[in-house]
Amino acid sequence: MTKAKTTITDQPVTATGTETWQPRILVFACNWCSYAGADTAGVGRMEHEPHFRMIRVMCSGRIQPAFVLKAFEKGADGVLVSGCHFGDCHYIFGNERAVEQFDKTMNMVKLLGIEPGRLRLEWISAAEGIRFAEIINEFTEQVRQLGPSPLSSKRLDDLRIEEEIDG
Amino acid sequence: MMDAGRHPLIEVITNAEVTGMSGGPGDFRVQVRKHPRYVDEEKCVACGQCVEACHIVQGNEFDYNLKARKAIYRPFPQSVPAAYVIDMDHCKKCWRCVKVCEPEAIDFDMPARDYEFEVGSIIIAAGFQEFDASALGNYGYARFPNVITSLELERMLNASGVTKGHIVRPSDQQTPRSILFIQCVGARGEGGRPYCSRFCCMNAVKDSLLIRQHDPEVEDITILYTDLRAFGKGFDDFVRRSFDEQSAHYLRGRPSKIEEEPGSQNLTVFVEDTLEHQLKRVPADLVVLSLAAAPSDGAQALAAMLEVGTDQYGFIARRDPAVSAVETARDGIYVCGSAAGPQVIPDCVAQASAAAARAQMFLTGSRSADEKQEVEPLDLSGSPRVGVLVCHCGINISGVLDIDDLTASAAQIDGVVVAAEHQFACSSVGQDKLIELVKEHRLNRVVVAACTPRTHEPVFQETLSGIGFNPYLLEMVNIRDQCSWVHATQPQEAQQKARTLIRMGVARAKNLKPLMEGKSPMTRAALVIGGGIAGIQAATDLAWQGFPVVLVEKTGELGGRLRAPNLKYLYPTMQPAEKVLKQKLMRLKDSGARVLLNSEVEDITGYVGNFEATLSGAVDEKIQIGAVILATGADLYDPAGEFGYGRLTGVITSEELEQRLCHKPAAVQVNGAPPRSAAIILCVGSRDEECFSGCSRYCCPTGIKQAILLSEQGSDVTVFYRDIRTVSIGAEEMYRKARGLGVLFVRIPDGRKPEVLGTEKVTGVRCYDALLDRTLEVEADLLVLGVGMRPLEPETSKFHDILKASLGLDGFFLERHPELAPVETSVEGVLIAGTVQGPKDIVDTVAQASAAAAKATVFLAHDQVRLNPTVAVVDAEKCRGCGCCAEICQFQAPKLVDDGSGVFIAEINASLCKGCGTCASWCPSGAISAQHFTDRQVHAMIDAFFETEAAR
């Protein structure tokens, strides 16, 4: 296990001098199941892709379209919404509300021209550390394949460069 | 486990045993010896450095030696207390661990400690141990490596266990392509144990589903069973899921032997398929033995010490197994869970609460935790001054992440006035450091970057509260469980992630608002609705503890289905129901509960602590109560038109048979003479998608009891069944007795129904017997239909409407959580007891009623209800009164109220709100804000993520 060097800065992580693009993924998790599932992955030391950041809310029903849209607006390449399996919700039916919110969000995301593959809804229980790790790996790979989000500054920068070349 | 470990009124003494007991109820003296763990629990911070240092490797008992541990170890990851223990049988005292232990917690000379406790009551919850499979030679356990036990499988299936959820063969560590489960190993007559272990059927079904999920390489799963005992609420639906998903192939039969192929070590199981009438050789790469539960080794000695005795199998004896699951031979000593015989988890939890309810009768003095001393709140106003404390967690975090870099980068964030680090932030030294930082830098926001808030937020919140710092101004950042532990191989990415997470945490912290815990008064009285055995028990338990209780019964008599002439004898003890009821009614009378007969509850308004119930009938009054226990019971299925019921004479329901037994002389007659032959058909109105898809639980033992009674009076009896589910105490023995008496049992094949013969009166029953592979026709002068339970109407709908407590798909009231909260509903302060929650027999009903009483005292013990401040609040200016929030809330917290000018706006009752925040995201006008998880806080975190990490 090597220790990170103290010289790391907020600059992008680079490999062999050239920039390797990695997706930036925001994960919303409910306190009782999916956040706990991520902890379980930790207790079991289940290695998984590190390119996501997590925001904890009490219930997946709290995750409104504005949160997801904001993330895309700010440049997220993927957003994962997660909660308890049906029948397991700490608040009985909060996750069913989450589905309705999610469907609305998905429609808006499509309208905005963002690939639907960048947004996903998953149910992960507190015990499913492995499932959490697998979903993160799989979703990260999926987003990686899609490349930078059309709204990300990376894609906009590329466009600008293309324009300069063309112009 | 953690809740118990943290509770101020619970002292947990592990590694200890009871060495003596004297005294009596209300005044026991108990001697306890605590064996040394050689690690000071107070000092140990569970960092794990000692484990790294230790070089002695042993099999880990928790993982059935499938995994290794060191001589210094934690028995399992979530153990309480979170401290290490040394296995002195193997420790070489090399001092390596002592040298690396920074808190100096290790003490090789730690002595055993003796305690003496003065207690009012004692609860035995000593559990069971698994049957020793090597005692049964024909299964080859311990001889063949690829024969494992269900518990060993369980450890493999555990995501954080031995193989991280994947199944491997012990012989070659390969994924088995075929797995075969053998049920009832050491149970139901095998290995000298006649009883059923209750949990194994569902466990095998669950495992088959889990294996399918984890290991697609597993091609075949076979379960060898005798009866599929899916007796609990929702169990049958679970089995159906297994059928639908074809997770396993179910084969009815018990194997005679298992052979191992030399070399490959593959196994062959010899079994007679009793449904297909074939001897089969089933090949299997892995065989799993579903082990019976056996009494624990110490049970006999413990029972002797406490003078409660054991039953014929060695479990703690129950005084009255037909009525009470928790009473032992001695007052003041109670038993719960599998110490008294095998149980499934929901029943264990209900019994645990029931035992607590009974135990409370002998307790005096302080009921509630000592009120925390009010501390003068610190002035935390002004612009945010954030302090960040980064924890090393020994090497758990610092082994992967560069802590200096994290503190340095945190210090640069706008609003952060200090960033510090500590070896163990949660240790008492670490907590002192936190206090020092707050005081020295006049912090008004604190960010702790350490482990998960789910376990440690309460610890830091408590510390901060102790100095008057509002605990809701703390934010925890999880850089251990969700960073260093899972990205150890990518330290640079992990470092980047940790930095960002801290930035996001600071962003949220800056937007946190101080919240004050509210309080609302508690009316320390309860209402029990329904005067059956459940209502009687719940009211008695509460009233004995001194709480005013009103018991409302709509008929003119208490007792429900126990009342004559409804039920004659209780299984398995054959006590007369009348006698049991009489005893229960005497206890109720002595308890001082107020009983209102011929009365009904018209309406209930309010919320936990402050309900108002409108009563009618014997009295017309409104009463104030703090909690409501619903015990209105269930109805029995009406088989009109089925099996000749209502058309042929001699066809009656099981209830009608009981009623006839109640008459004097207690004999069942058909046309003036005892029936020469009788048939009993079970599962009428149960396990049937069209009426009730679940199992009614009580009918198998009741049917067998009735078969015995009829057989003893000279009738030839045949019982038509689908699976015999004799799971309650003593029921399996009744089943054997019935077979011994010559009662014929005929298995009804799936999807078919027996045919009733006769034109005016019943003459017989015809049914294909799968076990004999031919159609049987038996004579019957009397046909008894074992009818299932169904929700009682209109009561169920009425109280669902009044109380807004949720109903399940089966129409019974839905418990808040089947394992964790079996007697609570979606409405706080409203509890359910007995068959109102789903079919169950008397002993389970009584246990559940006591559990409901115990849960009611959780509220009634305090004169105030503490209100969680992390709830939703409405901005009256923005609310348009659309009522969307009221529509979606499962807890009835939002309500539309007239604001005084005829305009309706929403108001959220903080006593009812659980703080999920769903209404806040649902509100179309943005008027609702979820405190502590506000839009502003979430948006700030999103901003911080993408601002920190520039495009890559």
PDB file of C-alpha atoms in Angstrom, chain B residues 315-473:
ATOM      1  CA  PHE B 315     -34.102 -25.516  26.319  1.00  0.00           C
ATOM      2  CA  ILE B 316     -35.133 -23.117  29.083  1.00  0.00           C
ATOM      3  CA  ALA B 317     -38.550 -24.370  30.181  1.00  0.00           C
ATOM      4  CA  ARG B 318     -41.658 -22.279  29.710  1.00  0.00           C
ATOM      5  CA  ARG B 319     -44.202 -22.330  32.483  1.00  0.00           C
ATOM      6  CA  ASP B 320     -47.093 -22.504  30.092  1.00  0.00           C
ATOM      7  CA  PRO B 321     -46.166 -23.170  26.470  1.00  0.00           C
ATOM      8  CA  ALA B 322     -49.760 -22.944  25.251  1.00  0.00           C
ATOM      9  CA  VAL B 323     -50.209 -19.385  26.463  1.00  0.00           C
ATOM     10  CA  SER B 324     -46.985 -17.635  27.301  1.00  0.00           C
ATOM     11  CA  ALA B 325     -43.792 -17.673  25.310  1.00  0.00           C
ATOM     12  CA  VAL B 326     -41.823 -15.708  27.888  1.00  0.00           C
ATOM     13  CA  GLU B 327     -42.779 -16.894  31.368  1.00  0.00           C
ATOM     14  CA  THR B 328     -40.505 -19.338  33.144  1.00  0.00           C
ATOM     15  CA  ALA B 329     -41.289 -21.327  36.249  1.00  0.00           C
ATOM     16  CA  ARG B 330     -40.321 -18.352  38.413  1.00  0.00           C
ATOM     17  CA  ASP B 331     -41.931 -14.953  38.668  1.00  0.00           C
ATOM     18  CA  GLY B 332     -39.512 -12.228  37.802  1.00  0.00           C
ATOM     19  CA  ILE B 333     -37.463 -14.425  35.448  1.00  0.00           C
ATOM     20  CA  TYR B 334     -38.411 -14.377  31.765  1.00  0.00           C
ATOM     21  CA  VAL B 335     -37.066 -15.965  28.639  1.00  0.00           C
ATOM     22  CA  CYS B 336     -37.098 -14.804  25.041  1.00  0.00           C
ATOM     23  CA  GLY B 337     -35.829 -15.917  21.675  1.00  0.00           C
ATOM     24  CA  SER B 338     -34.267 -19.265  20.922  1.00  0.00           C
ATOM     25  CA  ALA B 339     -33.118 -19.926  24.494  1.00  0.00           C
ATOM     26  CA  ALA B 340     -36.571 -21.466  24.924  1.00  0.00           C
ATOM     27  CA  GLY B 341     -36.643 -23.219  21.559  1.00  0.00           C
ATOM     28  CA  PRO B 342     -35.981 -22.319  17.923  1.00  0.00           C
ATOM     29  CA  GLN B 343     -37.558 -19.087  16.670  1.00  0.00           C
ATOM     30  CA  VAL B 344     -37.630 -16.898  13.574  1.00  0.00           C
ATOM     31  CA  ILE B 345     -36.385 -13.338  14.020  1.00  0.00           C
ATOM     32  CA  PRO B 346     -39.754 -11.499  14.018  1.00  0.00           C
ATOM     33  CA  ASP B 347     -40.964 -13.793  16.813  1.00  0.00           C
ATOM     34  CA  CYS B 348     -37.690 -13.361  18.737  1.00  0.00           C
ATOM     35  CA  VAL B 349     -38.055  -9.593  18.606  1.00  0.00           C
ATOM     36  CA  ALA B 350     -41.692  -9.686  19.677  1.00  0.00           C
ATOM     37  CA  GLN B 351     -40.828 -12.032  22.537  1.00  0.00           C
ATOM     38  CA  ALA B 352     -37.928  -9.837  23.604  1.00  0.00           C
ATOM     39  CA  SER B 353     -40.276  -6.878  23.945  1.00  0.00           C
ATOM     40  CA  ALA B 354     -42.803  -9.114  25.697  1.00  0.00           C
ATOM     41  CA  ALA B 355     -40.178 -10.239  28.203  1.00  0.00           C
ATOM     42  CA  ALA B 356     -39.280  -6.582  28.766  1.00  0.00           C
ATOM     43  CA  ALA B 357     -42.937  -5.782  29.450  1.00  0.00           C
ATOM     44  CA  ARG B 358     -43.218  -8.532  32.044  1.00  0.00           C
ATOM     45  CA  ALA B 359     -39.868  -7.660  33.589  1.00  0.00           C
ATOM     46  CA  GLN B 360     -40.994  -4.090  34.127  1.00  0.00           C
ATOM     47  CA  MET B 361     -43.596  -5.210  36.640  1.00  0.00           C
ATOM     48  CA  PHE B 362     -40.865  -5.814  39.171  1.00  0.00           C
ATOM     49  CA  LEU B 363     -38.893  -2.661  38.546  1.00  0.00           C
ATOM     50  CA  THR B 364     -39.063   0.427  40.660  1.00  0.00           C
ATOM     51  CA  GLY B 365     -37.313   3.729  40.579  1.00  0.00           C
ATOM     52  CA  SER B 366     -36.082   5.677  37.629  1.00  0.00           C
ATOM     53  CA  ARG B 367     -37.726   4.599  34.384  1.00  0.00           C
ATOM     54  CA  SER B 368     -36.292   7.165  32.055  1.00  0.00           C
ATOM     55  CA  ALA B 369     -32.696   8.050  31.489  1.00  0.00           C
ATOM     56  CA  ASP B 370     -31.540  10.800  33.781  1.00  0.00           C
ATOM     57  CA  GLU B 371     -32.392  14.019  32.068  1.00  0.00           C
ATOM     58  CA  LYS B 372     -29.305  15.552  30.627  1.00  0.00           C
ATOM     59  CA  GLN B 373     -28.119  18.555  32.505  1.00  0.00           C
ATOM     60  CA  GLU B 374     -29.019  21.679  30.635  1.00  0.00           C
ATOM     61  CA  VAL B 375     -25.874  23.364  29.442  1.00  0.00           C
ATOM     62  CA  GLU B 376     -25.807  27.061  28.677  1.00  0.00           C
ATOM     63  CA  PRO B 377     -25.835  27.232  24.870  1.00  0.00           C
ATOM     64  CA  LEU B 378     -22.762  28.836  23.300  1.00  0.00           C
ATOM     65  CA  ASP B 379     -23.258  31.908  21.188  1.00  0.00           C
ATOM     66  CA  LEU B 380     -22.677  30.571  17.716  1.00  0.00           C
ATOM     67  CA  SER B 381     -24.021  33.495  15.730  1.00  0.00           C
ATOM     68  CA  GLY B 382     -22.142  35.407  13.090  1.00  0.00           C
ATOM     69  CA  SER B 383     -20.629  34.326   9.846  1.00  0.00           C
ATOM     70  CA  PRO B 384     -19.479  30.704   9.690  1.00  0.00           C
ATOM     71  CA  ARG B 385     -16.220  29.923  11.444  1.00  0.00           C
ATOM     72  CA  VAL B 386     -15.573  26.330  10.461  1.00  0.00           C
ATOM     73  CA  GLY B 387     -13.147  24.008  12.161  1.00  0.00           C
ATOM     74  CA  VAL B 388     -12.084  20.813  10.414  1.00  0.00           C
ATOM     75  CA  LEU B 389     -10.773  17.811  12.339  1.00  0.00           C
ATOM     76  CA  VAL B 390      -9.243  15.066  10.202  1.00  0.00           C
ATOM     77  CA  CYS B 391      -8.935  11.673  11.821  1.00  0.00           C
ATOM     78  CA  HIS B 392      -6.158   9.163  11.105  1.00  0.00           C
ATOM     79  CA  CYS B 393      -8.202   6.293  12.582  1.00  0.00           C
ATOM     80  CA  GLY B 394      -4.892   4.679  13.399  1.00  0.00           C
ATOM     81  CA  ILE B 395      -3.744   3.477  10.019  1.00  0.00           C
ATOM     82  CA  ASN B 396      -7.234   2.943   8.693  1.00  0.00           C
ATOM     83  CA  ILE B 397      -7.299   6.319   7.025  1.00  0.00           C
ATOM     84  CA  SER B 398      -3.695   7.482   7.207  1.00  0.00           C
ATOM     85  CA  GLY B 399      -2.472   4.221   5.654  1.00  0.00           C
ATOM     86  CA  VAL B 400      -4.001   5.318   2.373  1.00  0.00           C
ATOM     87  CA  LEU B 401      -4.548   9.059   2.606  1.00  0.00           C
ATOM     88  CA  ASP B 402      -2.069  11.801   3.315  1.00  0.00           C
ATOM     89  CA  ILE B 403      -3.555  13.485   6.360  1.00  0.00           C
ATOM     90  CA  ASP B 404      -1.192  16.504   6.273  1.00  0.00           C
ATOM     91  CA  ASP B 405      -2.284  17.237   2.744  1.00  0.00           C
ATOM     92  CA  LEU B 406      -5.939  16.961   3.734  1.00  0.00           C
ATOM     93  CA  THR B 407      -5.594  19.386   6.642  1.00  0.00           C
ATOM     94  CA  ALA B 408      -3.546  21.772   4.535  1.00  0.00           C
ATOM     95  CA  SER B 409      -6.087  21.775   1.734  1.00  0.00           C
ATOM     96  CA  ALA B 410      -8.987  22.080   4.190  1.00  0.00           C
ATOM     97  CA  ALA B 411      -7.341  25.076   5.851  1.00  0.00           C
ATOM     98  CA  GLN B 412      -7.462  26.929   2.541  1.00  0.00           C
ATOM     99  CA  ILE B 413     -11.213  26.581   2.098  1.00  0.00           C
ATOM    100  CA  ASP B 414     -13.149  29.799   2.511  1.00  0.00           C
ATOM    101  CA  GLY B 415     -14.700  29.966   5.966  1.00  0.00           C
ATOM    102  CA  VAL B 416     -12.358  27.444   7.572  1.00  0.00           C
ATOM    103  CA  VAL B 417     -10.488  29.040  10.465  1.00  0.00           C
ATOM    104  CA  VAL B 418      -8.649  25.956  11.631  1.00  0.00           C
ATOM    105  CA  ALA B 419      -7.897  22.478  10.301  1.00  0.00           C
ATOM    106  CA  ALA B 420      -6.309  19.959  12.625  1.00  0.00           C
ATOM    107  CA  GLU B 421      -5.706  16.229  12.727  1.00  0.00           C
ATOM    108  CA  HIS B 422      -5.900  13.558  15.391  1.00  0.00           C
ATOM    109  CA  GLN B 423      -4.896   9.943  15.686  1.00  0.00           C
ATOM    110  CA  PHE B 424      -8.329   8.902  16.926  1.00  0.00           C
ATOM    111  CA  ALA B 425     -10.906  11.657  16.844  1.00  0.00           C
ATOM    112  CA  CYS B 426     -13.495   9.494  18.611  1.00  0.00           C
ATOM    113  CA  SER B 427     -11.273   8.647  21.593  1.00  0.00           C
ATOM    114  CA  SER B 428     -11.666  10.706  24.724  1.00  0.00           C
ATOM    115  CA  VAL B 429      -8.419  12.522  23.919  1.00  0.00           C
ATOM    116  CA  GLY B 430      -9.678  13.232  20.429  1.00  0.00           C
ATOM    117  CA  GLN B 431     -12.934  14.580  21.823  1.00  0.00           C
ATOM    118  CA  ASP B 432     -11.026  16.847  24.179  1.00  0.00           C
ATOM    119  CA  LYS B 433      -9.072  18.126  21.207  1.00  0.00           C
ATOM    120  CA  LEU B 434     -12.331  18.911  19.437  1.00  0.00           C
ATOM    121  CA  ILE B 435     -13.611  20.883  22.435  1.00  0.00           C
ATOM    122  CA  GLU B 436     -10.316  22.734  22.641  1.00  0.00           C
ATOM    123  CA  LEU B 437     -10.546  23.692  18.949  1.00  0.00           C
ATOM    124  CA  VAL B 438     -14.103  24.967  19.352  1.00  0.00           C
ATOM    125  CA  LYS B 439     -13.183  27.098  22.340  1.00  0.00           C
ATOM    126  CA  GLU B 440      -9.838  28.371  21.113  1.00  0.00           C
ATOM    127  CA  HIS B 441     -11.021  29.356  17.655  1.00  0.00           C
ATOM    128  CA  ARG B 442     -14.587  30.330  18.635  1.00  0.00           C
ATOM    129  CA  LEU B 443     -15.870  27.891  16.050  1.00  0.00           C
ATOM    130  CA  ASN B 444     -19.538  27.909  15.124  1.00  0.00           C
ATOM    131  CA  ARG B 445     -19.377  25.016  12.641  1.00  0.00           C
ATOM    132  CA  VAL B 446     -17.499  21.736  12.988  1.00  0.00           C
ATOM    133  CA  VAL B 447     -16.504  19.292  10.275  1.00  0.00           C
ATOM    134  CA  VAL B 448     -15.117  15.920  11.334  1.00  0.00           C
ATOM    135  CA  ALA B 449     -13.538  13.966   8.489  1.00  0.00           C
ATOM    136  CA  ALA B 450     -13.379  10.417   9.780  1.00  0.00           C
ATOM    137  CA  CYS B 451     -15.692   7.434   9.521  1.00  0.00           C
ATOM    138  CA  THR B 452     -19.387   7.082   8.819  1.00  0.00           C
ATOM    139  CA  PRO B 453     -21.945   9.426  10.394  1.00  0.00           C
ATOM    140  CA  ARG B 454     -24.233   6.434  10.769  1.00  0.00           C
ATOM    141  CA  THR B 455     -22.197   5.189  13.702  1.00  0.00           C
ATOM    142  CA  HIS B 456     -20.178   8.144  14.939  1.00  0.00           C
ATOM    143  CA  GLU B 457     -22.283  11.241  14.420  1.00  0.00           C
ATOM    144  CA  PRO B 458     -24.057  10.653  17.762  1.00  0.00           C
ATOM    145  CA  VAL B 459     -20.685  10.425  19.515  1.00  0.00           C
ATOM    146  CA  PHE B 460     -19.469  13.805  18.270  1.00  0.00           C
ATOM    147  CA  GLN B 461     -22.900  15.369  18.657  1.00  0.00           C
ATOM    148  CA  GLU B 462     -22.976  14.355  22.287  1.00  0.00           C
ATOM    149  CA  THR B 463     -19.534  15.794  22.947  1.00  0.00           C
ATOM    150  CA  LEU B 464     -20.478  19.077  21.328  1.00  0.00           C
ATOM    151  CA  SER B 465     -23.814  19.240  23.166  1.00  0.00           C
ATOM    152  CA  GLY B 466     -21.883  18.802  26.383  1.00  0.00           C
ATOM    153  CA  ILE B 467     -20.276  22.218  25.965  1.00  0.00           C
ATOM    154  CA  GLY B 468     -23.439  23.918  24.712  1.00  0.00           C
ATOM    155  CA  PHE B 469     -22.503  23.670  21.042  1.00  0.00           C
ATOM    156  CA  ASN B 470     -25.600  23.031  18.955  1.00  0.00           C
ATOM    157  CA  PRO B 471     -25.147  19.458  17.693  1.00  0.00           C
ATOM    158  CA  TYR B 472     -26.821  20.231  14.376  1.00  0.00           C
ATOM    159  CA  LEU B 473     -23.882  22.438  13.399  1.00  0.00           C
TER     160      LEU B 473
END
